[in-house]
Tab-separated table of C-alpha atoms and ligand atoms in Angstrom:
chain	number	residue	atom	x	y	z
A	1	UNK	CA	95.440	61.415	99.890
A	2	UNK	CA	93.896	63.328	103.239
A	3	UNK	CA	90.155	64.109	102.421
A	4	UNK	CA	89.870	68.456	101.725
A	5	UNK	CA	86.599	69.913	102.333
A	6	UNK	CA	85.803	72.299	99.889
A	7	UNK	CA	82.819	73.860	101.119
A	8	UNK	CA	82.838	77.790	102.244
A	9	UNK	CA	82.218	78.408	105.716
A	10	UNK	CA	80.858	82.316	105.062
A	11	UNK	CA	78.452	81.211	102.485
A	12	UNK	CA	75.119	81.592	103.930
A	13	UNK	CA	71.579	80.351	101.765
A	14	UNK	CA	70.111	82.485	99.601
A	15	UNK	CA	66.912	84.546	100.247
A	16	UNK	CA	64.000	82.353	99.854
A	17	UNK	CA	61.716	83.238	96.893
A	18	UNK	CA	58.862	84.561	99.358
A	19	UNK	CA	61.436	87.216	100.753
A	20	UNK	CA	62.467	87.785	97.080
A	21	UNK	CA	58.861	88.348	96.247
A	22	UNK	CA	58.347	90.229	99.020
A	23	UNK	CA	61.663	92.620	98.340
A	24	UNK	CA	60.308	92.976	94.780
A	25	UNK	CA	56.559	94.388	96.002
A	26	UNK	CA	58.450	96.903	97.814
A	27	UNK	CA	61.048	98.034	95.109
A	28	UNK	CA	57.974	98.289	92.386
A	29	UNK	CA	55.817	100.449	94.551
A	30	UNK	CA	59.131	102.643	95.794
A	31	UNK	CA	58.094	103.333	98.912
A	32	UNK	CA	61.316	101.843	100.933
A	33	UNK	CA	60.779	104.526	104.258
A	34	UNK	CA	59.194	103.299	106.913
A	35	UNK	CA	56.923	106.003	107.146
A	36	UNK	CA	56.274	106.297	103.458
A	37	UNK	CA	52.646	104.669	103.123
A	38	UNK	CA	49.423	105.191	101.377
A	39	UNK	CA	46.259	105.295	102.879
A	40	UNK	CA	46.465	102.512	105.303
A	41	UNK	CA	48.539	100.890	103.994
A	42	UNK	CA	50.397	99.221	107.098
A	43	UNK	CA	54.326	99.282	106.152
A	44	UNK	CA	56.401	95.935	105.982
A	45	UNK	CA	58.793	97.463	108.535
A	46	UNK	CA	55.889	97.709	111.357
A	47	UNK	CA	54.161	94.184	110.523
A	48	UNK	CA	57.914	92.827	111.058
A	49	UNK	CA	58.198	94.513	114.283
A	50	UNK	CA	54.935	93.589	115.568
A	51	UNK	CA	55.912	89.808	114.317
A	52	UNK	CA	59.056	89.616	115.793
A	53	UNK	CA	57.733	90.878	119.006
A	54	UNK	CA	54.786	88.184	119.239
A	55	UNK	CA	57.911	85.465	118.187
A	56	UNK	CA	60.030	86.363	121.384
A	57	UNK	CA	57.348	87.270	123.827
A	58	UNK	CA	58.465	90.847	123.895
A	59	UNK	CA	55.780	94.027	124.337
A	60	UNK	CA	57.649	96.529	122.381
A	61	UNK	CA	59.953	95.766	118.949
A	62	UNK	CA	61.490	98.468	117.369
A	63	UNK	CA	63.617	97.399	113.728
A	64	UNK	CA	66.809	99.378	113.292
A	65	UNK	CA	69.941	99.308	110.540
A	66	UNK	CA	72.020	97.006	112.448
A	67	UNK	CA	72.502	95.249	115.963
A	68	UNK	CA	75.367	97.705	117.060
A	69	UNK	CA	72.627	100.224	116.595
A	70	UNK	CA	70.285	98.715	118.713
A	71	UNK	CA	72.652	98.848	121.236
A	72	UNK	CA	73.744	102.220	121.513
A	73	UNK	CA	70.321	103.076	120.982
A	74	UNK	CA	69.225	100.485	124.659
A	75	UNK	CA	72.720	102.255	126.689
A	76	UNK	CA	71.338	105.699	125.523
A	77	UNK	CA	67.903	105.287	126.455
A	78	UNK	CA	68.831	103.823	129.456
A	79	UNK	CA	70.431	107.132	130.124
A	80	UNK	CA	74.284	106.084	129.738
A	81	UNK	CA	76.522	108.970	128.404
A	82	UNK	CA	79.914	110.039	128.482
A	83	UNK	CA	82.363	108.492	131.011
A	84	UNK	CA	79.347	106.233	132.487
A	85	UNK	CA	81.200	102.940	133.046
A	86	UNK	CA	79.285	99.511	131.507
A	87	UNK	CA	79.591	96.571	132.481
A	88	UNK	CA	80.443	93.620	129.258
A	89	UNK	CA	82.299	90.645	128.612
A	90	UNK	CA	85.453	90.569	127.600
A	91	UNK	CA	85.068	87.681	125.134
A	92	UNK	CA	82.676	89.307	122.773
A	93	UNK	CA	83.133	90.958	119.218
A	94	UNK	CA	83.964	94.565	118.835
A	95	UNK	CA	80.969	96.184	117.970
A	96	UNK	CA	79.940	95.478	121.837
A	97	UNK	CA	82.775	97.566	123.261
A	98	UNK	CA	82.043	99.599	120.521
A	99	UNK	CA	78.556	100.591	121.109
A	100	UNK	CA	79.726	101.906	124.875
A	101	UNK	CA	81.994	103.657	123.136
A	102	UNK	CA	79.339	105.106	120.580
A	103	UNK	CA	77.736	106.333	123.861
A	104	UNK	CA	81.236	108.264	125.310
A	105	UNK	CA	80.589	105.450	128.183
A	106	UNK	CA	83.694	103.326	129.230
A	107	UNK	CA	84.062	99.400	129.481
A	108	UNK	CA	84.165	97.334	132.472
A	109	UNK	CA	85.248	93.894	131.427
A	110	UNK	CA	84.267	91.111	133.438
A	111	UNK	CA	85.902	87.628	132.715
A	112	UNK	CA	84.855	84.316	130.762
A	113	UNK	CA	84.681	80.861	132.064
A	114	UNK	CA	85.171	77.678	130.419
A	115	UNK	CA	81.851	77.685	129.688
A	116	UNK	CA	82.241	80.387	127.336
A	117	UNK	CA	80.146	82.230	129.206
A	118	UNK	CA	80.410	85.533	131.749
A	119	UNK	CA	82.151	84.947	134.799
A	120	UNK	CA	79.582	85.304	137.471
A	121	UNK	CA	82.026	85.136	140.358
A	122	UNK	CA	83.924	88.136	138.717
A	123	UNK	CA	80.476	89.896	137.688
A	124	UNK	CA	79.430	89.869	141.528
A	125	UNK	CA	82.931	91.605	142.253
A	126	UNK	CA	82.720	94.343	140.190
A	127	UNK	CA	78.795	94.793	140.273
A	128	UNK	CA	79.345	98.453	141.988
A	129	UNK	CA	81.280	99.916	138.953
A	130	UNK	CA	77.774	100.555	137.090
A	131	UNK	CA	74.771	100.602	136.933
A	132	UNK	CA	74.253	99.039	133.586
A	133	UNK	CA	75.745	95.670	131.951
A	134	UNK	CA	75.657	94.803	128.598
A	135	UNK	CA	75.699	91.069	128.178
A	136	UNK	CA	76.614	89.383	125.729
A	137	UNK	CA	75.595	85.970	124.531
A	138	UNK	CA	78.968	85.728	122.908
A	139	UNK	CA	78.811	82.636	120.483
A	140	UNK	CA	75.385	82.399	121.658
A	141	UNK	CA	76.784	80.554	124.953
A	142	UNK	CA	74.362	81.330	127.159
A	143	UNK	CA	75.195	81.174	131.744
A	144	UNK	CA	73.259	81.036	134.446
A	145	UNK	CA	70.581	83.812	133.518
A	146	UNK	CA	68.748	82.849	137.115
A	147	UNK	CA	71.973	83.482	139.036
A	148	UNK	CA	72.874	86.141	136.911
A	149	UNK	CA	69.604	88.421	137.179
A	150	UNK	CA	69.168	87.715	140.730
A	151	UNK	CA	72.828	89.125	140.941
A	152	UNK	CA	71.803	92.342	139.076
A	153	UNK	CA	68.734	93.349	140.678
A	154	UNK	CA	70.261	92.832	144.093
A	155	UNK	CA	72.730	95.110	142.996
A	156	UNK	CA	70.498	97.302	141.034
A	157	UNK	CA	72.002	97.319	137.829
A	158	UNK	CA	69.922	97.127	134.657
A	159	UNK	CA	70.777	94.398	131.964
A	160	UNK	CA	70.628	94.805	128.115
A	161	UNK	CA	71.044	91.557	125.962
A	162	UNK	CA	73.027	91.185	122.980
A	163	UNK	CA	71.652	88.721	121.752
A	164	UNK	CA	73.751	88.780	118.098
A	165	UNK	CA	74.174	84.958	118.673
A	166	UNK	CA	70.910	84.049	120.388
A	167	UNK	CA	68.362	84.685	118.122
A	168	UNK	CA	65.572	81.548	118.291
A	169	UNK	CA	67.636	80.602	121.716
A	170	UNK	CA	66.178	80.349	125.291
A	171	UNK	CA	67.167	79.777	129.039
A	172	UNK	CA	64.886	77.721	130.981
A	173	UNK	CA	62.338	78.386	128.581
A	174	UNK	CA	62.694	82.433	128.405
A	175	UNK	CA	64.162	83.840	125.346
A	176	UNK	CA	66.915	84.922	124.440
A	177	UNK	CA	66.434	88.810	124.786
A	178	UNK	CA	63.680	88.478	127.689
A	179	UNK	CA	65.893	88.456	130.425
A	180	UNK	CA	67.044	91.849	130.702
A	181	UNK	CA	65.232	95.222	130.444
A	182	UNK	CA	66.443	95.559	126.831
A	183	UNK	CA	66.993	92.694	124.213
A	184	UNK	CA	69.414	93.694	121.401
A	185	UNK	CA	69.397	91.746	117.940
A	186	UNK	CA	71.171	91.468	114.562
A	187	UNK	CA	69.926	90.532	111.039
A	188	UNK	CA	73.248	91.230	109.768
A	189	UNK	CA	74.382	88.196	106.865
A	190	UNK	CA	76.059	86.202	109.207
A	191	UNK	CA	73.812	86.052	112.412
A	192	UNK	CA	70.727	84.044	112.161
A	193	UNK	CA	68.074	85.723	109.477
A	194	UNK	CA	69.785	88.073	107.030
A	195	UNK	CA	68.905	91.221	105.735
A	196	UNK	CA	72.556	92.517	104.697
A	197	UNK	CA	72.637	94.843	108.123
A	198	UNK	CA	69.735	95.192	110.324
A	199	UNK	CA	69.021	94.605	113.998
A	200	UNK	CA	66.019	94.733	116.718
A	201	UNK	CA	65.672	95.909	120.219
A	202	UNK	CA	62.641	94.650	121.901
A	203	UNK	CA	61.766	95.791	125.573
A	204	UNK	CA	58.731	95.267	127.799
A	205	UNK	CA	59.125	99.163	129.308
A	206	UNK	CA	57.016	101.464	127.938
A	207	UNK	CA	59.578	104.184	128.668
A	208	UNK	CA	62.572	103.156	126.673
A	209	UNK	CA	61.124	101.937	124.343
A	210	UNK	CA	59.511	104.967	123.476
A	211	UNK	CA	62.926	106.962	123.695
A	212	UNK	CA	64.167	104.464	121.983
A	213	UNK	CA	61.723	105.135	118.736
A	214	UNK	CA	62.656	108.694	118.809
A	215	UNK	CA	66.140	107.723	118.663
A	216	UNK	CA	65.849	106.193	115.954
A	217	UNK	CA	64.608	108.654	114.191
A	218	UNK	CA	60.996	108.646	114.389
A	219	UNK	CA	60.080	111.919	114.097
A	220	UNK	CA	56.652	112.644	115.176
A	221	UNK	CA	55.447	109.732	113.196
A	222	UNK	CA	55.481	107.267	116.084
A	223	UNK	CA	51.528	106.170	116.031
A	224	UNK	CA	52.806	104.512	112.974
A	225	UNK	CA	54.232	101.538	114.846
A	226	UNK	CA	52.600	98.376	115.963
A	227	UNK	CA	54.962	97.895	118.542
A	228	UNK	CA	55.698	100.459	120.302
A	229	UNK	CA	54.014	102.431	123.181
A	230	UNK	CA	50.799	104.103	123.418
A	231	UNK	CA	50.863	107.776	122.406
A	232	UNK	CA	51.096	109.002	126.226
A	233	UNK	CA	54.502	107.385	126.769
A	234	UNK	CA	55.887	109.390	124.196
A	235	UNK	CA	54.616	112.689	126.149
A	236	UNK	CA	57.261	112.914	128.720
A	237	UNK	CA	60.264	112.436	126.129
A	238	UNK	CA	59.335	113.350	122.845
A	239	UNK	CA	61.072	116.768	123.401
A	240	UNK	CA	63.860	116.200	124.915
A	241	UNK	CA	65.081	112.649	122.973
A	242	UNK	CA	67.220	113.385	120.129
A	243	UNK	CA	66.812	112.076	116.546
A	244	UNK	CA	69.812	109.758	115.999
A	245	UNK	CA	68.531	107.977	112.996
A	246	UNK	CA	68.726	104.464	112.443
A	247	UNK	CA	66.034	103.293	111.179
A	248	UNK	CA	65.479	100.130	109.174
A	249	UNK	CA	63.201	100.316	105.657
A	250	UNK	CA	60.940	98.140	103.931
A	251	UNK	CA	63.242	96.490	101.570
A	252	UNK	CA	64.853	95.056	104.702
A	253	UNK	CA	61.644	93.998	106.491
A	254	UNK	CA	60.194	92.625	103.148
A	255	UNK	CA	63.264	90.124	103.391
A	256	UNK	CA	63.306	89.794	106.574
A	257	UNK	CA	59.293	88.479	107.583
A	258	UNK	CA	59.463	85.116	105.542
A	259	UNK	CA	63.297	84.208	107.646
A	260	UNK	CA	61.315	84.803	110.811
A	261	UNK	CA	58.123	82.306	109.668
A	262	UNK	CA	61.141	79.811	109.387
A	263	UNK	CA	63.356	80.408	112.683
A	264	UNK	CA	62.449	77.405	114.634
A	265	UNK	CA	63.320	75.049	111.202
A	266	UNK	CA	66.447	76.416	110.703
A	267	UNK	CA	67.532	76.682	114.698
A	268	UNK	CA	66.825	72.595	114.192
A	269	UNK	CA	68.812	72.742	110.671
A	270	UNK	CA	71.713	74.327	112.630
A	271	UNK	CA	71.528	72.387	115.893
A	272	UNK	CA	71.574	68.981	113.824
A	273	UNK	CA	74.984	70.420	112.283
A	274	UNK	CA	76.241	71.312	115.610
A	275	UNK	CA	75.818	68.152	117.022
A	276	UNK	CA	77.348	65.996	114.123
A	277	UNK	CA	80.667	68.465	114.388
A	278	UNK	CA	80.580	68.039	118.458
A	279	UNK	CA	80.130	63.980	118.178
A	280	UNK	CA	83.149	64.097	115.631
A	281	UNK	CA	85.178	65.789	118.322
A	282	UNK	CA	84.469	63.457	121.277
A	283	UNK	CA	86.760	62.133	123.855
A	284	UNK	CA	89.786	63.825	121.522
A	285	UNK	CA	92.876	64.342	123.837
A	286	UNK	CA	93.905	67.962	124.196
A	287	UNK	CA	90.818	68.839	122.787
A	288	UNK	CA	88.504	70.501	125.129
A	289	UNK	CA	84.448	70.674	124.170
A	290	UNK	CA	81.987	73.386	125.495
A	291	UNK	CA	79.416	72.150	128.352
A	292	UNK	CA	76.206	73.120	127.724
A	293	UNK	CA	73.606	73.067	130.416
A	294	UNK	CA	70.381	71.359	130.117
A	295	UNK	CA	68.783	74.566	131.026
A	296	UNK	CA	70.005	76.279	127.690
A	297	UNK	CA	68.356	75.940	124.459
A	298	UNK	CA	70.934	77.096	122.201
A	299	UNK	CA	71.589	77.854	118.513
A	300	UNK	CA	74.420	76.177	116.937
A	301	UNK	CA	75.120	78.559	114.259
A	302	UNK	CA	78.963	78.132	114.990
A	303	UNK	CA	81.167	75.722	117.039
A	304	UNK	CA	83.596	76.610	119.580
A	305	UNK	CA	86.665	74.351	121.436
A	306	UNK	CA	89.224	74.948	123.660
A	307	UNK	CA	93.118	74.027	123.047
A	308	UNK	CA	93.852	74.654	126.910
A	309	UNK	CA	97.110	75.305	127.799
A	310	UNK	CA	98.451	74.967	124.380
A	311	UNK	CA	101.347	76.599	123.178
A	312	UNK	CA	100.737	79.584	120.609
A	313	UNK	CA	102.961	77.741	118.293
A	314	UNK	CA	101.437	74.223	118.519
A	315	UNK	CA	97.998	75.920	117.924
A	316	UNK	CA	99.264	77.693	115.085
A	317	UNK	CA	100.536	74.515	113.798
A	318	UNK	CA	96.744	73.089	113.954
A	319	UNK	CA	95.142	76.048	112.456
A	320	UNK	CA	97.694	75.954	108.926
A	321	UNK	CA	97.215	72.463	109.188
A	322	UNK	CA	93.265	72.818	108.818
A	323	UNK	CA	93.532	75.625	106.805
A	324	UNK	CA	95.562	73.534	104.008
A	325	UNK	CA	92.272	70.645	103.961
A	326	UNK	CA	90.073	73.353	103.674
A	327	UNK	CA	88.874	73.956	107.220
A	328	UNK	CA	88.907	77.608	107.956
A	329	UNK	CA	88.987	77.757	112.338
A	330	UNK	CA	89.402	81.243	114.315
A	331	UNK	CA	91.531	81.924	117.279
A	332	UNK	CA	90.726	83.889	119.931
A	333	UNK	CA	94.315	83.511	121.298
A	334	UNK	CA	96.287	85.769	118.444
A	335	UNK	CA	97.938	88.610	119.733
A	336	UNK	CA	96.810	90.786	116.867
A	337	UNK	CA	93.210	90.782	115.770
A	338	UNK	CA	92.298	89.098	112.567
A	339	UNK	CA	88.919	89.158	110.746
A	340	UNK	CA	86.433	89.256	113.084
A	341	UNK	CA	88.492	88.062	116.066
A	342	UNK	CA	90.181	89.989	118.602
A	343	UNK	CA	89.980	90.067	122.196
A	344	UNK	CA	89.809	93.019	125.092
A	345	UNK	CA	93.138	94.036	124.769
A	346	UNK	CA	92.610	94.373	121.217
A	347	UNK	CA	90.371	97.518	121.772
A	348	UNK	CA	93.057	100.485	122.921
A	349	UNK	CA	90.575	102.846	123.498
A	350	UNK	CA	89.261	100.774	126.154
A	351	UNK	CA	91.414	100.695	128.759
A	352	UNK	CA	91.557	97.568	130.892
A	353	UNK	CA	93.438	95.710	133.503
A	354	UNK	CA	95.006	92.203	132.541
A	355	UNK	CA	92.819	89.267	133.373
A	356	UNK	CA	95.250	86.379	133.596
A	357	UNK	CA	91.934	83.748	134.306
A	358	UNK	CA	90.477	84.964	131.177
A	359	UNK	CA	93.753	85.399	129.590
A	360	UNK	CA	94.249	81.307	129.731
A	361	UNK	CA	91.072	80.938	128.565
A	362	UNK	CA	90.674	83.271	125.530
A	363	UNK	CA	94.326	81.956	124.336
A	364	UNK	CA	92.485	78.453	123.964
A	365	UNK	CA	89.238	79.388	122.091
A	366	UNK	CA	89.103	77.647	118.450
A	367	UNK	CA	86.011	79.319	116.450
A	368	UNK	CA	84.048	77.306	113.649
A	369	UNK	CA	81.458	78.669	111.774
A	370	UNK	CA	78.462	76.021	110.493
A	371	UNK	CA	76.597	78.002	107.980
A	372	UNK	CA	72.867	76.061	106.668
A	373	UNK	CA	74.767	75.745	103.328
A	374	UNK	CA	76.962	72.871	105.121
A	375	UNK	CA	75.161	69.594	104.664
A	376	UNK	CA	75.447	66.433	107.382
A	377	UNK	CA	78.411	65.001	105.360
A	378	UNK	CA	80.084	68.367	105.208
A	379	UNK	CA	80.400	68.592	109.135
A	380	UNK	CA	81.175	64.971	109.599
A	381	UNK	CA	83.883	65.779	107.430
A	382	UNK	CA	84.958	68.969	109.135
A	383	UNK	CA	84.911	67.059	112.185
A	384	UNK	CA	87.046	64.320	110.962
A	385	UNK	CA	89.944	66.932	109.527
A	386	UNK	CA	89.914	68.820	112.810
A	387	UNK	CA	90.130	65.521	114.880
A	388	UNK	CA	92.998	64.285	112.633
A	389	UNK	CA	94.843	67.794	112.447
A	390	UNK	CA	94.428	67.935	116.814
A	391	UNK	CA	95.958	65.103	116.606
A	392	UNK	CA	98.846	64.956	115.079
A	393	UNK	CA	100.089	67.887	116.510
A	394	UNK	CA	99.176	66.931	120.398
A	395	UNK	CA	101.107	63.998	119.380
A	396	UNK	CA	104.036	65.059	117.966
A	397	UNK	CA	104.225	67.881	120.865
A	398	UNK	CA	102.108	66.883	123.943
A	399	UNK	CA	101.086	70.295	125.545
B	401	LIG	C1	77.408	90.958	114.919
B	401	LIG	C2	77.472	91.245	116.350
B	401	LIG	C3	76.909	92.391	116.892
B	401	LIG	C4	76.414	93.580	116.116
B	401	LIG	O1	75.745	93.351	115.002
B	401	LIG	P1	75.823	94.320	113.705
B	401	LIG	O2	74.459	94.123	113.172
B	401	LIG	O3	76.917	93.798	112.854
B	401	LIG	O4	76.065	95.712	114.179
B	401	LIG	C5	76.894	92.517	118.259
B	401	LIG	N1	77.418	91.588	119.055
B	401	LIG	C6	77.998	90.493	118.583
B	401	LIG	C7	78.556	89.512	119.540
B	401	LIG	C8	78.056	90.289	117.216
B	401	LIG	O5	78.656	89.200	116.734
């Protein structure tokens, strides 16, 4: 009999007693707004803003109610509006096309290497389209931030980060979220602290950061935050910033500070996972891994692998066959979206060109999840289906 796995691969761990302590405070005492407080009382929503922006470095936090939030709330403080073209991969999720469209703004994809990551080459060619690119750390594959600032600044346009996938992560040393002039986060259940929905946008720039409090619905009640800008910055733009609200409460922040107090363990917890699933999948023919460079410190919350030049059918073959011992894997490659894949062509109300380079790639891109729920054995496991499963079917139809 083959071995099944059994385990659920969108079955995260539950919230630690401290954050379900912490949730409870809040719900007994009722005051859940961020700006509802007593005397000085100092609200769970601003300590976790003020934590989170010592963690990653950042001047400025602000918390909001979920990573797409955050970055609508970065293009629109950055001044992007209607028919403003943005830069973004086109191997992302949706709600990154998704926030440009929140904004009226328009898509400019730019292509994906084998790497997983942006295509620089392509991002230099089309670097006069915009003036702002949203990049995403898709998978939490992170390129050549060096190269790709450099690239920017020479060309003057302004970077946000979505970092969805690159919480805890780093290039050379800088976080994750540091690079650009806006760092967009999610605490959404599957990303890497959980909250339900949730997000952060940290910035060094006194500026957007404070249009970016008003936008999310701040009021007048600003001096409030430990995070954000002096009073003065808010002068210029507290008039003329609209109130989009989006806001995160303390019930959410209550949860959320104890997950932060425990990134680094679990970015270990998750990278240990990561590399028993990667070692299981070595030197597999027809099996491509992701290079990661040394300069990277990444997060191996999920697993990625290419099926190059594979025939729809023969992948389809290896995903039922996966599927039937228990090993759910995504494909980028489908020609309709399912669950949370899809790819640029996917999003109609983006218009785009084809991108035959990208096209070969995408049609190759096998998605694992590793939730902290898996244990050792549990990846080893996965690993040995998967190799098994490749294998067969390279075998019985070499690609
Ligand atoms: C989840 C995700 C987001 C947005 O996060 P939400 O909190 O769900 O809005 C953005 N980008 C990527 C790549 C994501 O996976």
């Amino acid at each position: 009999m083959d071995e099944i796995f059994t385990g659920s691969f969108t079955q995260q761990e539950p919230i630690s007693d401290d954050g379900i302590a912490a949730a409870l405070d809040v719900l007994r005492h009722g005051r859940l707004h961020r700006y509802n407080t007593q005397g000085d009382e100092i609200a769970e929503t601003a300590l976790l803003e003020e934590e989170f922006a010592a963690l990653i470095g950042a001047r400025y936090c602000l918390a909001v109610a979920s990573g797409g939030y955050a970055m609508a709330t970065a293009l629109r403080a950055l001044g992007v509006g209607p028919c403003d073209k943005v830069l973004t991969n086109a191997f992302t999720l949706a709600p990154v096309p998704g926030a440009i469209a929140a904004v009226g703004a328009v898509p400019v994809f730019v292509g994906v290497t084998e790497a997983l990551t942006i295509d620089l080459d392509d991002l230099a060619a089309k670097l006069d389209q915009a003036n702002v690119l949203m990049l995403s750390h898709m998978r939490g594959h992170i390129c050549d931030m060096d190269r790709l600032i450099a690239l920017c600044n020479a060309a003057g346009v302004r970077v946000i980060e979505d970092c969805a996938h690159t919480m805890g992560a780093s290039w050379n040393g800088v976080p994750s979220g540091r690079h650009g002039v806006i760092g967009c986060y999610s605490c959404q259940t599957y990303k890497h602290v959980n909250s339900g929905e949730g997000g952060f946008l940290v910035s060094d720039d006194a500026d957007l950061m404070a249009r970016s409090v008003i936008l999310s619905g701040s009021y007048m009640l600003y001096s409030r935050h430990r995070a954000a800008p002096p009073p003065e910055a808010f002068e210029a733009v507290k008039y003329i910033t609209p109130n989009i609200s989006g806001r995160m409460d303390n019930l959410r922040a209550a949860i959320l500070r104890p997950q932060l107090r425990d990134l680094d363990a679990r970015v270990a917890r998750w990278n240990e996972r990561y590399a028993v699933v990667e070692a299981g999948l070595h030197d597999l023919p027809g099996l491509q891994l992701i290079p990661r460079s040394a300069a990277e410190q990444f997060v191996g919350s999920s697993l990625q692998f290419l099926l190059l030049d594979w025939s729809a059918d023969a992948v389809r073959q290896v995903l039922r066959r996966c599927s039937a011992r228990g090993v759910d894997l995504k494909w980028f490659g489908g020609t309709e979206p399912v669950a949370f894949t899809s790819r640029y062509s996917s999003w109609r109300y983006a218009p785009s060109e084809a991108m035959p380079t990208s096209d070969r790639i995408l049609d190759g891109i096998i998605d694992l999840r590793l939730p902290l729920t898996f244990s050792l054995e549990d990846c080893a496991q996965i690993a040995r289906i998967i190799r098994a499963e490749v294998a067969v079917v390279f075998q019985s139809a070499p690609v």
